[in-house]
Amino acid sequence: MNSMLYSSLLSVLITSAFFWFNLILGVLVVGGVLVFLYLRLKREEAHKRELHVQMGEKVRELHEVRAELEVCQKAAERANRAKNEFLVNMTHELRIYLNVILGYTQIFSKDRLSKKQRKALEIIYRNSEQLLLIISDILNLSQIEARTMEREEIDFNLRRFLWNIVELIRMQAEQKRLNFDTEFSPDLPKRVHSNEKRLRQILLNLLNNAVKFTKTGGVIFRVFPITHDSRIGSRIRFEIEDTGIGIPYKHQQNIFQPFYRVTKTLTNTEGTKLGLTISQNLAHLMGSDIQITSKVGQGTLFWLDIDLPEIAEDEETVETETTTNVVVGFKGPLRKILIGDDRYENRVVLKEMLLPLGFGIIEAIDGFDVLTKAAQHRPDLILIDLTMPVLNGFEAIRHVRQMPGFEDVIVVGMSVSALRQIRDENVRAGSDDFLSKPLHFDDLLVCLQRHLKLEWLYEQNQADDAEIALASTNSEEGEQDL
Ligand code: ADP
């Protein structure tokens, strides 16, 4: 009995011990797992915190880099603005001096000169014009970079425009003993509307290059319409082909990059290496694209197509064309012109252009002087430099317009700056017209004729008069002989 009791007690004890052992083991395992999970969570949180801190640092670094970049960008923009300002100022200064050189060349060309003197004068004139082109090149490039390139479109005579270009290039070709041929289609429109200056710049650059990179043979300049639409006008192709050194295929697309030159050994000729870059940019601005095909040792062909809307001939065209005769005076009463310019040389150039034609000239040295002299002399027309000290041209024009009796006096602003803002400001100030410097004598004459309604006297007329007088004397003599 007792042994049975013991054995059942023992089994109970063993069972309960086993139960407790299992329970404790279970608790320990679960606890272990929980501790493990807790520690892992903690570690992950710590890792997250660390990542957060690292991310914060990276973000801060990024902000710092961005701030530095912004500072650098602003500095670069400032430097670029300063460079563009410098270029504008420099080209402005150069144009001032060229105005005097070109002005005097034009004045002397009206004198009776020997053949040699006339040739020399022509060379000075052409070279000064070329210098002017280079100056505009530099200005253009900075304007293209600053995206402030002007789009100035005018009506012009296409054939006259082409022949002026040919004249410039022919001389260079002759100097290198190269042929220079032109093939201008008879179907070209006579008068067109486009950006004449830009087109001239592109063509001159391509033609200059053709002559520059050709040693034997020659250059052909072709211009012909490829399509014609009575509403839109003609699409004209300009081709410049040479028998020069040619451009290897792999270089053909790169030559439009700034400062790109094919090889030093092949072409060590002088140049800014900007010509094609500017030309291609200008062509794009005109809705075109310069194309090229070339074979080394055989030659190169550059071409571009430009839309040139045709303009009907008007009275003004006829008027302008007659000014190719030498003007020596005008019919009718004396006309007084007040020249307001702070630069002595500029006043002298204008005076020398206008005095021989019989105009009465009054000079003013700044804006205030313009007002005083205008009140004193009551001129018919005032030519006024827009960038004068003391009282600048714009202010002077505004004051003139408010002076009693001066509401209708003709005022023409002049400036060496080719910027659109200057012209717009000139109109806003109350000016009637604008002349850009360096002054071209013909432009000045057209402007005076238009505003003063002048009827010119030409050298031709005088010669005709003299011939008529001579003829009548001869016939009288003849009659007497009879
Ligand atoms: P530049 O004439 O001042 O060198 P451009 O931009 O006008 O600069 O021309 C870039 C380069 O393209 C020239 O240096 C020359 O190597 C090449 N090139 C241009 N036109 C011709 C041409 N008609 N024939 C051969 N090479 C040319």
CSV table of N, CA, C and O and ligand atoms in Angstrom, one decimal, residues 205 209-210 212-213 242 245-247 255 260-262 267 271-276 300 302, ligand 1:
chain,number,residue,atom,x,y,z
A,205,ASN,N,31.5,86.6,-95.1
A,205,ASN,CA,32.4,85.7,-94.4
A,205,ASN,C,32.6,84.5,-95.2
A,205,ASN,O,33.8,84.0,-95.4
A,209,ASN,N,36.3,83.6,-96.8
A,209,ASN,CA,37.0,82.3,-96.6
A,209,ASN,C,37.3,81.6,-97.9
A,209,ASN,O,38.4,81.0,-98.0
A,210,ALA,N,36.4,81.6,-98.9
A,210,ALA,CA,36.6,81.0,-100.1
A,210,ALA,C,37.9,81.5,-100.8
A,210,ALA,O,38.7,80.7,-101.3
A,212,LYS,N,40.3,83.1,-99.2
A,212,LYS,CA,41.4,82.9,-98.2
A,212,LYS,C,42.0,81.5,-98.4
A,212,LYS,O,43.2,81.2,-98.3
A,213,PHE,N,41.1,80.5,-98.6
A,213,PHE,CA,41.6,79.1,-98.6
A,213,PHE,C,41.7,78.5,-100.0
A,213,PHE,O,41.6,77.3,-100.2
A,242,ASP,N,34.4,77.2,-104.2
A,242,ASP,CA,35.8,77.5,-104.5
A,242,ASP,C,36.6,76.2,-104.9
A,242,ASP,O,36.1,75.1,-104.8
A,245,ILE,N,41.6,74.4,-100.9
A,245,ILE,CA,42.2,73.2,-100.2
A,245,ILE,C,41.2,72.2,-99.8
A,245,ILE,O,41.6,71.0,-99.5
A,246,GLY,N,39.9,72.6,-99.6
A,246,GLY,CA,38.9,71.6,-99.2
A,246,GLY,C,39.0,71.3,-97.7
A,246,GLY,O,39.9,71.7,-97.0
A,247,ILE,N,37.9,70.7,-97.2
A,247,ILE,CA,37.9,70.4,-95.7
A,247,ILE,C,37.6,68.9,-95.6
A,247,ILE,O,36.6,68.4,-96.1
A,255,ILE,N,33.6,72.7,-88.1
A,255,ILE,CA,34.1,74.0,-88.4
A,255,ILE,C,33.1,75.1,-88.0
A,255,ILE,O,33.5,76.3,-88.0
A,260,TYR,N,37.4,76.9,-84.1
A,260,TYR,CA,37.8,75.6,-84.7
A,260,TYR,C,38.6,75.9,-86.0
A,260,TYR,O,38.2,76.7,-86.8
A,261,ARG,N,39.7,75.2,-86.0
A,261,ARG,CA,40.5,75.3,-87.3
A,261,ARG,C,40.9,73.9,-87.7
A,261,ARG,O,41.2,73.1,-86.8
A,262,VAL,N,40.8,73.6,-89.0
A,262,VAL,CA,41.0,72.3,-89.4
A,262,VAL,C,42.4,71.7,-89.0
A,262,VAL,O,42.5,70.9,-88.2
A,267,THR,N,46.2,75.5,-92.8
A,267,THR,CA,45.6,76.8,-92.9
A,267,THR,C,46.2,77.7,-91.8
A,267,THR,O,45.5,77.9,-90.8
A,271,GLY,N,42.9,84.9,-88.9
A,271,GLY,CA,41.5,85.0,-88.9
A,271,GLY,C,41.0,84.9,-87.4
A,271,GLY,O,41.8,84.4,-86.6
A,272,THR,N,39.8,85.3,-87.1
A,272,THR,CA,39.3,85.2,-85.7
A,272,THR,C,38.9,83.8,-85.4
A,272,THR,O,38.7,83.5,-84.2
A,273,LYS,N,38.6,83.0,-86.4
A,273,LYS,CA,38.1,81.6,-86.2
A,273,LYS,C,36.7,81.7,-85.5
A,273,LYS,O,36.3,80.8,-84.9
A,274,LEU,N,36.0,82.8,-85.7
A,274,LEU,CA,34.7,83.0,-85.2
A,274,LEU,C,33.7,83.1,-86.4
A,274,LEU,O,32.5,83.0,-86.2
A,275,GLY,N,34.3,83.3,-87.6
A,275,GLY,CA,33.4,83.7,-88.7
A,275,GLY,C,32.3,82.7,-89.0
A,275,GLY,O,31.1,83.1,-89.1
A,276,LEU,N,32.6,81.4,-89.1
A,276,LEU,CA,31.6,80.4,-89.4
A,276,LEU,C,30.6,80.3,-88.2
A,276,LEU,O,29.4,80.0,-88.5
A,300,THR,N,35.5,73.5,-102.0
A,300,THR,CA,34.4,73.5,-101.1
A,300,THR,C,33.2,74.3,-101.6
A,300,THR,O,33.4,75.2,-102.3
A,302,PHE,N,29.7,76.0,-100.0
A,302,PHE,CA,28.9,76.4,-98.9
A,302,PHE,C,27.6,76.9,-99.6
A,302,PHE,O,27.6,77.6,-100.6
B,1,ADP,P1,38.8,81.7,-89.8
B,1,ADP,O1,38.5,81.9,-91.3
B,1,ADP,O2,39.0,83.0,-89.1
B,1,ADP,O3,39.9,80.7,-89.5
B,1,ADP,P2,36.1,80.6,-89.8
B,1,ADP,O4,35.2,80.3,-88.6
B,1,ADP,O5,35.6,81.5,-90.8
B,1,ADP,O6,37.5,81.1,-89.1
B,1,ADP,O7,36.5,79.2,-90.4
B,1,ADP,C1,36.9,78.1,-89.6
B,1,ADP,C2,37.8,77.1,-90.3
B,1,ADP,O8,37.1,76.4,-91.4
B,1,ADP,C3,38.9,77.8,-91.1
B,1,ADP,O9,40.0,78.0,-90.2
B,1,ADP,C4,39.3,76.7,-92.1
B,1,ADP,O10,40.1,75.7,-91.6
B,1,ADP,C5,37.9,76.1,-92.4
B,1,ADP,N1,37.3,76.8,-93.7
B,1,ADP,C6,36.4,77.7,-93.7
B,1,ADP,N2,36.0,78.0,-95.0
B,1,ADP,C7,36.8,77.2,-95.8
B,1,ADP,C8,37.0,77.0,-97.2
B,1,ADP,N3,36.2,77.7,-98.1
B,1,ADP,N4,37.9,76.1,-97.6
B,1,ADP,C9,38.7,75.4,-96.8
B,1,ADP,N5,38.6,75.5,-95.4
B,1,ADP,C10,37.7,76.4,-94.9
